[in-house]
């Protein structure tokens, strides 16, 4: 198969959560450029509408849907709206996430629970709701956005709840993959290193933050969001048809030393 066919998402429909800012916008544009119609989910509606307009300018269909991914009824409505509009759902990018930076001894149980609720429980809700449609169709690809902090600790950037949640995402990926593999659904994860976004303000846009990232990254720089799109398209498309349960780390070498 030619590469352009192998990686094509023509006629496919993708739901991207957390598509109102940061990496989610890049993921949505990357999937749209590969041919998919994209459904953009997050809480900030005006942001979603602006991203949808940019994608439509590229010539792809984009549907903004206001959705708090921690609310079961919002997630079910997101999936129903997608199926009503497009008649199918092929790809879910479970990207919505939050982080709290605070030493473990000062982290509140409320913050800890909130981070797990958004990063883990909401990911489960989205996978379950989209998974039901995919199981019915006998095909689908779910891509969870984990983090290098789901596979290593950092210490100098104290985020216990975040790192705990991303570790859970890595193993949720394996278990969902194991449960659904024989029914046509692949479930994988991408674990990014450091990329500029609202979440990493202060780290990827200040000299001190960049020094921290450069010092510990073998490639001596933060990532560019578009450098995640290759892994995303591999996992979303038929190019990754025999890959499931895996976490692809895209980190400039952070976790290899
Ligand atoms: N940037 C990095 O270096 C990096 C590294 C590793 C992993 N990641 C992961 O990449 C993902 C995207 O993060 P980002 O860096 O792009 O950060 P970001 O710019 O802060 O984006 C986070 C997105 O999540 C959405 N979100 C948060 N809570 C939500 C909720 N309850 N319901 C619906 N949407 C919600 C936000 O939208 P609304 O506020 O509009 O709802 C926003 O679109 C996260 O899972 C993050 O952990 C990022």
PDB file of C-alpha atoms and ligand atoms in Angstrom:
ATOM      1  CA  UNK A   1       0.000   0.000   0.000  1.00  0.00           C
ATOM      2  CA  UNK A   2       1.262   3.494  -0.809  1.00  0.00           C
ATOM      3  CA  UNK A   3       2.162   5.634   2.239  1.00  0.00           C
ATOM      4  CA  UNK A   4      -0.543   8.175   1.436  1.00  0.00           C
ATOM      5  CA  UNK A   5      -3.147   5.379   1.473  1.00  0.00           C
ATOM      6  CA  UNK A   6      -1.648   3.647   4.515  1.00  0.00           C
ATOM      7  CA  UNK A   7      -1.846   6.775   6.667  1.00  0.00           C
ATOM      8  CA  UNK A   8      -5.048   8.148   5.145  1.00  0.00           C
ATOM      9  CA  UNK A   9      -8.044   8.922   7.354  1.00  0.00           C
ATOM     10  CA  UNK A  10     -10.324   9.753   4.437  1.00  0.00           C
ATOM     11  CA  UNK A  11     -13.987   9.129   5.328  1.00  0.00           C
ATOM     12  CA  UNK A  12     -13.074   8.482   8.975  1.00  0.00           C
ATOM     13  CA  UNK A  13     -14.451  10.403  11.921  1.00  0.00           C
ATOM     14  CA  UNK A  14     -12.311  11.361  14.922  1.00  0.00           C
ATOM     15  CA  UNK A  15     -13.279  12.751  18.323  1.00  0.00           C
ATOM     16  CA  UNK A  16     -10.588  14.785  20.073  1.00  0.00           C
ATOM     17  CA  UNK A  17     -11.088  15.839  23.690  1.00  0.00           C
ATOM     18  CA  UNK A  18      -9.295  18.889  25.029  1.00  0.00           C
ATOM     19  CA  UNK A  19      -9.355  20.371  21.526  1.00  0.00           C
ATOM     20  CA  UNK A  20      -9.771  23.978  22.683  1.00  0.00           C
ATOM     21  CA  UNK A  21      -6.046  24.607  23.271  1.00  0.00           C
ATOM     22  CA  UNK A  22      -2.536  23.207  23.203  1.00  0.00           C
ATOM     23  CA  UNK A  23      -1.784  19.769  21.824  1.00  0.00           C
ATOM     24  CA  UNK A  24      -5.451  18.969  21.192  1.00  0.00           C
ATOM     25  CA  UNK A  25      -5.586  21.679  18.507  1.00  0.00           C
ATOM     26  CA  UNK A  26      -2.511  20.209  16.787  1.00  0.00           C
ATOM     27  CA  UNK A  27      -3.975  16.696  17.004  1.00  0.00           C
ATOM     28  CA  UNK A  28      -7.283  17.853  15.501  1.00  0.00           C
ATOM     29  CA  UNK A  29      -5.533  19.648  12.631  1.00  0.00           C
ATOM     30  CA  UNK A  30      -3.245  16.663  11.991  1.00  0.00           C
ATOM     31  CA  UNK A  31      -6.173  14.241  11.790  1.00  0.00           C
ATOM     32  CA  UNK A  32      -8.118  16.667   9.572  1.00  0.00           C
ATOM     33  CA  UNK A  33      -5.155  17.040   7.223  1.00  0.00           C
ATOM     34  CA  UNK A  34      -5.058  13.234   6.916  1.00  0.00           C
ATOM     35  CA  UNK A  35      -8.684  13.372   5.740  1.00  0.00           C
ATOM     36  CA  UNK A  36     -10.772  12.819   8.867  1.00  0.00           C
ATOM     37  CA  UNK A  37     -13.844  14.758   9.904  1.00  0.00           C
ATOM     38  CA  UNK A  38     -13.099  15.932  13.426  1.00  0.00           C
ATOM     39  CA  UNK A  39     -15.299  16.449  16.462  1.00  0.00           C
ATOM     40  CA  UNK A  40     -13.762  18.926  18.883  1.00  0.00           C
ATOM     41  CA  UNK A  41     -14.664  18.574  22.554  1.00  0.00           C
ATOM     42  CA  UNK A  42     -13.838  20.773  25.563  1.00  0.00           C
ATOM     43  CA  UNK A  43     -15.563  23.242  27.893  1.00  0.00           C
ATOM     44  CA  UNK A  44     -14.542  26.552  26.222  1.00  0.00           C
ATOM     45  CA  UNK A  45     -17.023  26.780  23.383  1.00  0.00           C
ATOM     46  CA  UNK A  46     -15.690  29.943  21.675  1.00  0.00           C
ATOM     47  CA  UNK A  47     -12.218  28.403  21.492  1.00  0.00           C
ATOM     48  CA  UNK A  48     -13.659  25.260  19.918  1.00  0.00           C
ATOM     49  CA  UNK A  49     -15.583  27.315  17.375  1.00  0.00           C
ATOM     50  CA  UNK A  50     -12.433  29.179  16.401  1.00  0.00           C
ATOM     51  CA  UNK A  51     -10.468  25.904  15.981  1.00  0.00           C
ATOM     52  CA  UNK A  52     -13.353  24.445  13.949  1.00  0.00           C
ATOM     53  CA  UNK A  53     -13.305  27.493  11.645  1.00  0.00           C
ATOM     54  CA  UNK A  54      -9.543  27.074  11.088  1.00  0.00           C
ATOM     55  CA  UNK A  55     -10.012  23.388  10.223  1.00  0.00           C
ATOM     56  CA  UNK A  56     -12.894  24.084   7.868  1.00  0.00           C
ATOM     57  CA  UNK A  57     -10.620  26.541   6.086  1.00  0.00           C
ATOM     58  CA  UNK A  58      -8.274  23.585   5.470  1.00  0.00           C
ATOM     59  CA  UNK A  59     -11.218  21.922   3.694  1.00  0.00           C
ATOM     60  CA  UNK A  60     -12.225  19.386   6.366  1.00  0.00           C
ATOM     61  CA  UNK A  61     -15.415  18.998   8.383  1.00  0.00           C
ATOM     62  CA  UNK A  62     -15.160  20.068  12.031  1.00  0.00           C
ATOM     63  CA  UNK A  63     -17.871  19.957  14.671  1.00  0.00           C
ATOM     64  CA  UNK A  64     -17.349  21.773  17.985  1.00  0.00           C
ATOM     65  CA  UNK A  65     -19.156  20.179  20.951  1.00  0.00           C
ATOM     66  CA  UNK A  66     -19.094  21.762  24.396  1.00  0.00           C
ATOM     67  CA  UNK A  67     -18.348  18.951  26.823  1.00  0.00           C
ATOM     68  CA  UNK A  68     -17.016  18.490  30.335  1.00  0.00           C
ATOM     69  CA  UNK A  69     -15.387  15.075  30.006  1.00  0.00           C
ATOM     70  CA  UNK A  70     -15.846  14.337  33.705  1.00  0.00           C
ATOM     71  CA  UNK A  71     -19.643  14.379  33.244  1.00  0.00           C
ATOM     72  CA  UNK A  72     -21.050  11.095  32.008  1.00  0.00           C
ATOM     73  CA  UNK A  73     -24.086  12.755  30.406  1.00  0.00           C
ATOM     74  CA  UNK A  74     -21.847  15.237  28.511  1.00  0.00           C
ATOM     75  CA  UNK A  75     -19.678  12.410  27.191  1.00  0.00           C
ATOM     76  CA  UNK A  76     -22.673  10.344  26.073  1.00  0.00           C
ATOM     77  CA  UNK A  77     -24.119  13.437  24.365  1.00  0.00           C
ATOM     78  CA  UNK A  78     -20.763  14.063  22.625  1.00  0.00           C
ATOM     79  CA  UNK A  79     -20.786  10.559  21.187  1.00  0.00           C
ATOM     80  CA  UNK A  80     -24.469  10.705  20.234  1.00  0.00           C
ATOM     81  CA  UNK A  81     -23.953  14.085  18.517  1.00  0.00           C
ATOM     82  CA  UNK A  82     -21.012  12.621  16.581  1.00  0.00           C
ATOM     83  CA  UNK A  83     -22.986   9.602  15.383  1.00  0.00           C
ATOM     84  CA  UNK A  84     -26.045  11.711  14.530  1.00  0.00           C
ATOM     85  CA  UNK A  85     -23.948  14.110  12.451  1.00  0.00           C
ATOM     86  CA  UNK A  86     -21.483  11.738  10.772  1.00  0.00           C
ATOM     87  CA  UNK A  87     -23.020   8.262  11.154  1.00  0.00           C
ATOM     88  CA  UNK A  88     -19.767   6.729  12.439  1.00  0.00           C
ATOM     89  CA  UNK A  89     -16.903   7.130  14.903  1.00  0.00           C
ATOM     90  CA  UNK A  90     -13.509   5.681  14.033  1.00  0.00           C
ATOM     91  CA  UNK A  91     -10.935   7.408  16.237  1.00  0.00           C
ATOM     92  CA  UNK A  92     -10.943   8.782  19.788  1.00  0.00           C
ATOM     93  CA  UNK A  93      -8.058  10.914  21.034  1.00  0.00           C
ATOM     94  CA  UNK A  94      -8.385  11.023  24.811  1.00  0.00           C
ATOM     95  CA  UNK A  95      -6.381  14.209  25.249  1.00  0.00           C
ATOM     96  CA  UNK A  96      -8.135  16.403  27.864  1.00  0.00           C
ATOM     97  CA  UNK A  97      -5.970  16.726  30.937  1.00  0.00           C
ATOM     98  CA  UNK A  98      -4.968  18.916  33.870  1.00  0.00           C
ATOM     99  CA  UNK A  99      -1.944  19.138  36.163  1.00  0.00           C
ATOM    100  CA  UNK A 100      -1.227  20.512  39.621  1.00  0.00           C
ATOM    101  CA  UNK A 101       2.359  21.393  40.474  1.00  0.00           C
ATOM    102  CA  UNK A 102       2.898  21.176  44.240  1.00  0.00           C
ATOM    103  CA  UNK A 103       5.140  19.129  46.530  1.00  0.00           C
ATOM    104  CA  UNK A 104       3.419  15.891  47.583  1.00  0.00           C
ATOM    105  CA  UNK A 105       3.413  16.871  51.255  1.00  0.00           C
ATOM    106  CA  UNK A 106       1.290  19.933  50.414  1.00  0.00           C
ATOM    107  CA  UNK A 107      -1.048  18.469  47.804  1.00  0.00           C
ATOM    108  CA  UNK A 108      -4.677  18.466  48.911  1.00  0.00           C
ATOM    109  CA  UNK A 109      -6.868  15.377  48.550  1.00  0.00           C
ATOM    110  CA  UNK A 110      -9.315  17.553  46.576  1.00  0.00           C
ATOM    111  CA  UNK A 111      -6.640  18.447  43.996  1.00  0.00           C
ATOM    112  CA  UNK A 112      -5.415  14.859  43.869  1.00  0.00           C
ATOM    113  CA  UNK A 113      -8.933  13.526  43.223  1.00  0.00           C
ATOM    114  CA  UNK A 114      -9.663  16.205  40.619  1.00  0.00           C
ATOM    115  CA  UNK A 115      -6.537  15.363  38.601  1.00  0.00           C
ATOM    116  CA  UNK A 116      -7.408  11.668  38.655  1.00  0.00           C
ATOM    117  CA  UNK A 117     -11.004  12.450  37.724  1.00  0.00           C
ATOM    118  CA  UNK A 118     -10.060  14.440  34.607  1.00  0.00           C
ATOM    119  CA  UNK A 119      -7.010  12.441  33.519  1.00  0.00           C
ATOM    120  CA  UNK A 120      -8.182   8.917  34.329  1.00  0.00           C
ATOM    121  CA  UNK A 121     -11.918   8.612  35.052  1.00  0.00           C
ATOM    122  CA  UNK A 122     -12.908  10.923  32.194  1.00  0.00           C
ATOM    123  CA  UNK A 123     -10.609   8.990  29.861  1.00  0.00           C
ATOM    124  CA  UNK A 124     -12.448   5.832  30.859  1.00  0.00           C
ATOM    125  CA  UNK A 125     -15.848   7.498  30.300  1.00  0.00           C
ATOM    126  CA  UNK A 126     -14.842   8.644  26.804  1.00  0.00           C
ATOM    127  CA  UNK A 127     -13.301   5.271  25.917  1.00  0.00           C
ATOM    128  CA  UNK A 128     -16.391   3.444  27.171  1.00  0.00           C
ATOM    129  CA  UNK A 129     -18.871   5.619  25.319  1.00  0.00           C
ATOM    130  CA  UNK A 130     -16.887   5.713  22.049  1.00  0.00           C
ATOM    131  CA  UNK A 131     -15.932   2.059  22.517  1.00  0.00           C
ATOM    132  CA  UNK A 132     -19.586   0.989  22.511  1.00  0.00           C
ATOM    133  CA  UNK A 133     -20.064   2.551  19.057  1.00  0.00           C
ATOM    134  CA  UNK A 134     -16.766   1.069  17.827  1.00  0.00           C
ATOM    135  CA  UNK A 135     -17.638  -2.403  19.162  1.00  0.00           C
ATOM    136  CA  UNK A 136     -20.903  -2.263  17.278  1.00  0.00           C
ATOM    137  CA  UNK A 137     -18.993  -1.368  14.083  1.00  0.00           C
ATOM    138  CA  UNK A 138     -16.227  -3.906  14.787  1.00  0.00           C
ATOM    139  CA  UNK A 139     -13.468  -1.352  14.260  1.00  0.00           C
ATOM    140  CA  UNK A 140     -11.871   1.677  15.892  1.00  0.00           C
ATOM    141  CA  UNK A 141      -8.720   3.211  17.273  1.00  0.00           C
ATOM    142  CA  UNK A 142      -8.425   4.859  20.683  1.00  0.00           C
ATOM    143  CA  UNK A 143      -5.362   6.960  21.451  1.00  0.00           C
ATOM    144  CA  UNK A 144      -4.810   8.020  25.040  1.00  0.00           C
ATOM    145  CA  UNK A 145      -2.489  10.938  25.700  1.00  0.00           C
ATOM    146  CA  UNK A 146      -0.281   9.836  28.577  1.00  0.00           C
ATOM    147  CA  UNK A 147       3.047  11.520  29.427  1.00  0.00           C
ATOM    148  CA  UNK A 148       6.650  10.615  30.084  1.00  0.00           C
ATOM    149  CA  UNK A 149       5.551  11.216  33.672  1.00  0.00           C
ATOM    150  CA  UNK A 150       3.466   8.073  33.412  1.00  0.00           C
ATOM    151  CA  UNK A 151       6.611   6.001  32.946  1.00  0.00           C
ATOM    152  CA  UNK A 152       9.252   7.831  35.041  1.00  0.00           C
ATOM    153  CA  UNK A 153       9.304  10.121  38.060  1.00  0.00           C
ATOM    154  CA  UNK A 154      10.800  13.609  37.875  1.00  0.00           C
ATOM    155  CA  UNK A 155      10.967  15.011  41.421  1.00  0.00           C
ATOM    156  CA  UNK A 156      12.242  18.457  40.466  1.00  0.00           C
ATOM    157  CA  UNK A 157       8.827  19.183  38.924  1.00  0.00           C
ATOM    158  CA  UNK A 158       6.570  17.929  41.722  1.00  0.00           C
ATOM    159  CA  UNK A 159       3.262  16.624  40.318  1.00  0.00           C
ATOM    160  CA  UNK A 160       2.351  13.497  42.264  1.00  0.00           C
ATOM    161  CA  UNK A 161      -1.301  13.389  41.222  1.00  0.00           C
ATOM    162  CA  UNK A 162      -0.425  14.040  37.576  1.00  0.00           C
ATOM    163  CA  UNK A 163       2.291  11.400  37.420  1.00  0.00           C
ATOM    164  CA  UNK A 164       0.042   8.905  39.209  1.00  0.00           C
ATOM    165  CA  UNK A 165      -2.747   9.626  36.728  1.00  0.00           C
ATOM    166  CA  UNK A 166      -0.518   9.212  33.679  1.00  0.00           C
ATOM    167  CA  UNK A 167       0.836   5.908  35.001  1.00  0.00           C
ATOM    168  CA  UNK A 168      -2.799   4.816  35.228  1.00  0.00           C
ATOM    169  CA  UNK A 169      -3.388   5.940  31.631  1.00  0.00           C
ATOM    170  CA  UNK A 170      -0.514   3.724  30.443  1.00  0.00           C
ATOM    171  CA  UNK A 171      -2.005   0.622  32.072  1.00  0.00           C
ATOM    172  CA  UNK A 172      -5.605   1.529  31.234  1.00  0.00           C
ATOM    173  CA  UNK A 173      -4.347   1.488  27.639  1.00  0.00           C
ATOM    174  CA  UNK A 174      -2.996  -2.062  27.994  1.00  0.00           C
ATOM    175  CA  UNK A 175      -6.114  -3.436  29.672  1.00  0.00           C
ATOM    176  CA  UNK A 176      -8.578  -1.827  27.255  1.00  0.00           C
ATOM    177  CA  UNK A 177      -6.454  -3.106  24.370  1.00  0.00           C
ATOM    178  CA  UNK A 178      -6.512  -6.621  25.828  1.00  0.00           C
ATOM    179  CA  UNK A 179     -10.288  -6.568  26.343  1.00  0.00           C
ATOM    180  CA  UNK A 180     -11.182  -5.203  22.907  1.00  0.00           C
ATOM    181  CA  UNK A 181      -8.430  -6.517  20.586  1.00  0.00           C
ATOM    182  CA  UNK A 182     -10.421  -9.428  19.181  1.00  0.00           C
ATOM    183  CA  UNK A 183     -13.392  -7.141  18.553  1.00  0.00           C
ATOM    184  CA  UNK A 184     -11.544  -4.815  16.173  1.00  0.00           C
ATOM    185  CA  UNK A 185     -10.599  -1.942  18.477  1.00  0.00           C
ATOM    186  CA  UNK A 186      -6.982  -0.946  18.964  1.00  0.00           C
ATOM    187  CA  UNK A 187      -6.056   1.064  22.046  1.00  0.00           C
ATOM    188  CA  UNK A 188      -2.682   2.798  22.290  1.00  0.00           C
ATOM    189  CA  UNK A 189      -1.114   5.794  24.002  1.00  0.00           C
ATOM    190  CA  UNK A 190       1.329   8.565  23.200  1.00  0.00           C
ATOM    191  CA  UNK A 191       3.604   9.754  26.002  1.00  0.00           C
ATOM    192  CA  UNK A 192       4.902  13.240  25.154  1.00  0.00           C
ATOM    193  CA  UNK A 193       7.887  14.876  26.796  1.00  0.00           C
ATOM    194  CA  UNK A 194       7.773  18.687  27.091  1.00  0.00           C
ATOM    195  CA  UNK A 195       5.796  20.687  24.520  1.00  0.00           C
ATOM    196  CA  UNK A 196       4.575  24.305  24.634  1.00  0.00           C
ATOM    197  CA  UNK A 197       0.929  24.646  25.721  1.00  0.00           C
ATOM    198  CA  UNK A 198      -1.185  26.308  28.386  1.00  0.00           C
ATOM    199  CA  UNK A 199      -0.261  23.444  30.707  1.00  0.00           C
ATOM    200  CA  UNK A 200       3.474  24.043  30.375  1.00  0.00           C
ATOM    201  CA  UNK A 201       3.446  27.857  30.608  1.00  0.00           C
ATOM    202  CA  UNK A 202       6.504  28.857  32.645  1.00  0.00           C
ATOM    203  CA  UNK A 203       8.392  25.778  31.518  1.00  0.00           C
ATOM    204  CA  UNK A 204       8.541  25.999  27.750  1.00  0.00           C
ATOM    205  CA  UNK A 205       8.321  29.783  27.431  1.00  0.00           C
ATOM    206  CA  UNK A 206      10.782  31.077  30.027  1.00  0.00           C
ATOM    207  CA  UNK A 207      14.558  30.907  29.921  1.00  0.00           C
ATOM    208  CA  UNK A 208      14.697  29.173  33.313  1.00  0.00           C
ATOM    209  CA  UNK A 209      12.075  26.593  32.333  1.00  0.00           C
ATOM    210  CA  UNK A 210      13.739  25.928  29.004  1.00  0.00           C
ATOM    211  CA  UNK A 211      17.102  25.496  30.730  1.00  0.00           C
ATOM    212  CA  UNK A 212      15.522  22.793  32.930  1.00  0.00           C
ATOM    213  CA  UNK A 213      14.082  21.024  29.878  1.00  0.00           C
ATOM    214  CA  UNK A 214      17.282  21.350  27.796  1.00  0.00           C
ATOM    215  CA  UNK A 215      19.558  20.141  30.579  1.00  0.00           C
ATOM    216  CA  UNK A 216      17.639  16.868  30.978  1.00  0.00           C
ATOM    217  CA  UNK A 217      16.674  16.197  27.365  1.00  0.00           C
ATOM    218  CA  UNK A 218      19.298  14.443  25.200  1.00  0.00           C
ATOM    219  CA  UNK A 219      18.061  16.385  22.145  1.00  0.00           C
ATOM    220  CA  UNK A 220      18.563  19.604  24.173  1.00  0.00           C
ATOM    221  CA  UNK A 221      15.213  21.185  23.341  1.00  0.00           C
ATOM    222  CA  UNK A 222      11.482  20.989  24.033  1.00  0.00           C
ATOM    223  CA  UNK A 223       9.307  19.334  21.396  1.00  0.00           C
ATOM    224  CA  UNK A 224       7.294  21.097  18.722  1.00  0.00           C
ATOM    225  CA  UNK A 225       3.601  20.051  18.877  1.00  0.00           C
ATOM    226  CA  UNK A 226       3.630  18.943  15.228  1.00  0.00           C
ATOM    227  CA  UNK A 227       6.324  16.409  16.162  1.00  0.00           C
ATOM    228  CA  UNK A 228       3.575  14.379  17.837  1.00  0.00           C
ATOM    229  CA  UNK A 229       1.479  14.087  14.695  1.00  0.00           C
ATOM    230  CA  UNK A 230       3.534  11.264  13.121  1.00  0.00           C
ATOM    231  CA  UNK A 231       2.905   8.953  16.090  1.00  0.00           C
ATOM    232  CA  UNK A 232      -0.739  10.032  16.164  1.00  0.00           C
ATOM    233  CA  UNK A 233      -1.344   9.198  12.494  1.00  0.00           C
ATOM    234  CA  UNK A 234       0.480   5.869  12.824  1.00  0.00           C
ATOM    235  CA  UNK A 235      -1.830   4.827  15.655  1.00  0.00           C
ATOM    236  CA  UNK A 236      -5.012   6.317  14.174  1.00  0.00           C
ATOM    237  CA  UNK A 237      -4.678   4.893  10.662  1.00  0.00           C
ATOM    238  CA  UNK A 238      -4.334   1.483   9.009  1.00  0.00           C
ATOM    239  CA  UNK A 239      -0.542   1.983   9.159  1.00  0.00           C
ATOM    240  CA  UNK A 240      -0.825   0.852  12.793  1.00  0.00           C
ATOM    241  CA  UNK A 241      -3.246  -2.018  12.174  1.00  0.00           C
ATOM    242  CA  UNK A 242      -1.209  -4.580  14.198  1.00  0.00           C
ATOM    243  CA  UNK A 243      -0.242  -2.203  17.024  1.00  0.00           C
ATOM    244  CA  UNK A 244      -2.288  -2.319  20.204  1.00  0.00           C
ATOM    245  CA  UNK A 245      -1.726  -1.821  23.922  1.00  0.00           C
ATOM    246  CA  UNK A 246       1.441   0.210  23.314  1.00  0.00           C
ATOM    247  CA  UNK A 247       2.653   3.570  24.549  1.00  0.00           C
ATOM    248  CA  UNK A 248       4.813   5.459  22.071  1.00  0.00           C
ATOM    249  CA  UNK A 249       7.145   7.866  23.852  1.00  0.00           C
ATOM    250  CA  UNK A 250       7.908  11.106  21.971  1.00  0.00           C
ATOM    251  CA  UNK A 251      10.327  12.967  24.223  1.00  0.00           C
ATOM    252  CA  UNK A 252      13.608  13.896  22.521  1.00  0.00           C
ATOM    253  CA  UNK A 253      15.233  11.114  24.548  1.00  0.00           C
ATOM    254  CA  UNK A 254      14.186  12.221  28.082  1.00  0.00           C
ATOM    255  CA  UNK A 255      13.388   8.648  29.192  1.00  0.00           C
ATOM    256  CA  UNK A 256      16.393   6.979  27.555  1.00  0.00           C
ATOM    257  CA  UNK A 257      18.888   8.353  30.107  1.00  0.00           C
TER     258      UNK A 257
HETATM  259  N1  LIG B   1       2.279  19.974  26.888  1.00  0.00           N
HETATM  260  C1  LIG B   1       3.056  18.983  27.292  1.00  0.00           C
HETATM  261  O1  LIG B   1       4.269  19.128  27.386  1.00  0.00           O
HETATM  262  C2  LIG B   1       2.462  17.640  27.628  1.00  0.00           C
HETATM  263  C3  LIG B   1       3.336  16.608  27.945  1.00  0.00           C
HETATM  264  C4  LIG B   1       2.835  15.356  28.236  1.00  0.00           C
HETATM  265  C5  LIG B   1       1.473  15.140  28.194  1.00  0.00           C
HETATM  266  N2  LIG B   1       0.630  16.166  27.900  1.00  0.00           N
HETATM  267  C6  LIG B   1      -0.816  15.874  27.891  1.00  0.00           C
HETATM  268  O2  LIG B   1      -1.373  16.398  26.707  1.00  0.00           O
HETATM  269  C7  LIG B   1      -2.757  16.667  26.941  1.00  0.00           C
HETATM  270  C8  LIG B   1      -3.074  18.073  26.444  1.00  0.00           C
HETATM  271  O3  LIG B   1      -2.408  18.995  27.296  1.00  0.00           O
HETATM  272  P1  LIG B   1      -1.840  20.402  26.774  1.00  0.00           P
HETATM  273  O4  LIG B   1      -0.419  20.418  27.107  1.00  0.00           O
HETATM  274  O5  LIG B   1      -2.282  20.652  25.406  1.00  0.00           O
HETATM  275  O6  LIG B   1      -2.547  21.380  27.830  1.00  0.00           O
HETATM  276  P2  LIG B   1      -3.672  22.499  27.683  1.00  0.00           P
HETATM  277  O7  LIG B   1      -3.340  23.477  26.631  1.00  0.00           O
HETATM  278  O8  LIG B   1      -3.878  22.967  29.088  1.00  0.00           O
HETATM  279  O9  LIG B   1      -4.937  21.670  27.192  1.00  0.00           O
HETATM  280  C9  LIG B   1      -5.743  20.911  28.049  1.00  0.00           C
HETATM  281  C10 LIG B   1      -7.064  20.689  27.358  1.00  0.00           C
HETATM  282  O10 LIG B   1      -7.881  19.857  28.210  1.00  0.00           O
HETATM  283  C11 LIG B   1      -9.167  20.415  28.259  1.00  0.00           C
HETATM  284  N3  LIG B   1      -9.852  20.042  29.502  1.00  0.00           N
HETATM  285  C12 LIG B   1      -9.396  20.160  30.763  1.00  0.00           C
HETATM  286  N4  LIG B   1     -10.352  19.750  31.625  1.00  0.00           N
HETATM  287  C13 LIG B   1     -11.419  19.377  30.869  1.00  0.00           C
HETATM  288  C14 LIG B   1     -12.703  18.891  31.174  1.00  0.00           C
HETATM  289  N5  LIG B   1     -13.117  18.683  32.438  1.00  0.00           N
HETATM  290  N6  LIG B   1     -13.559  18.619  30.164  1.00  0.00           N
HETATM  291  C15 LIG B   1     -13.166  18.827  28.872  1.00  0.00           C
HETATM  292  N7  LIG B   1     -11.962  19.272  28.527  1.00  0.00           N
HETATM  293  C16 LIG B   1     -11.106  19.558  29.523  1.00  0.00           C
HETATM  294  C17 LIG B   1      -8.965  21.922  28.123  1.00  0.00           C
HETATM  295  O11 LIG B   1     -10.121  22.529  27.577  1.00  0.00           O
HETATM  296  P3  LIG B   1     -11.193  23.445  28.357  1.00  0.00           P
HETATM  297  O12 LIG B   1     -10.471  24.160  29.451  1.00  0.00           O
HETATM  298  O13 LIG B   1     -11.734  24.330  27.279  1.00  0.00           O
HETATM  299  O14 LIG B   1     -12.221  22.460  28.856  1.00  0.00           O
HETATM  300  C18 LIG B   1      -7.831  21.972  27.119  1.00  0.00           C
HETATM  301  O15 LIG B   1      -8.344  21.950  25.806  1.00  0.00           O
HETATM  302  C19 LIG B   1      -2.996  16.460  28.433  1.00  0.00           C
HETATM  303  O16 LIG B   1      -3.539  15.180  28.662  1.00  0.00           O
HETATM  304  C20 LIG B   1      -1.594  16.535  29.004  1.00  0.00           C
HETATM  305  O17 LIG B   1      -1.477  15.836  30.215  1.00  0.00           O
HETATM  306  C21 LIG B   1       1.090  17.415  27.629  1.00  0.00           C
END
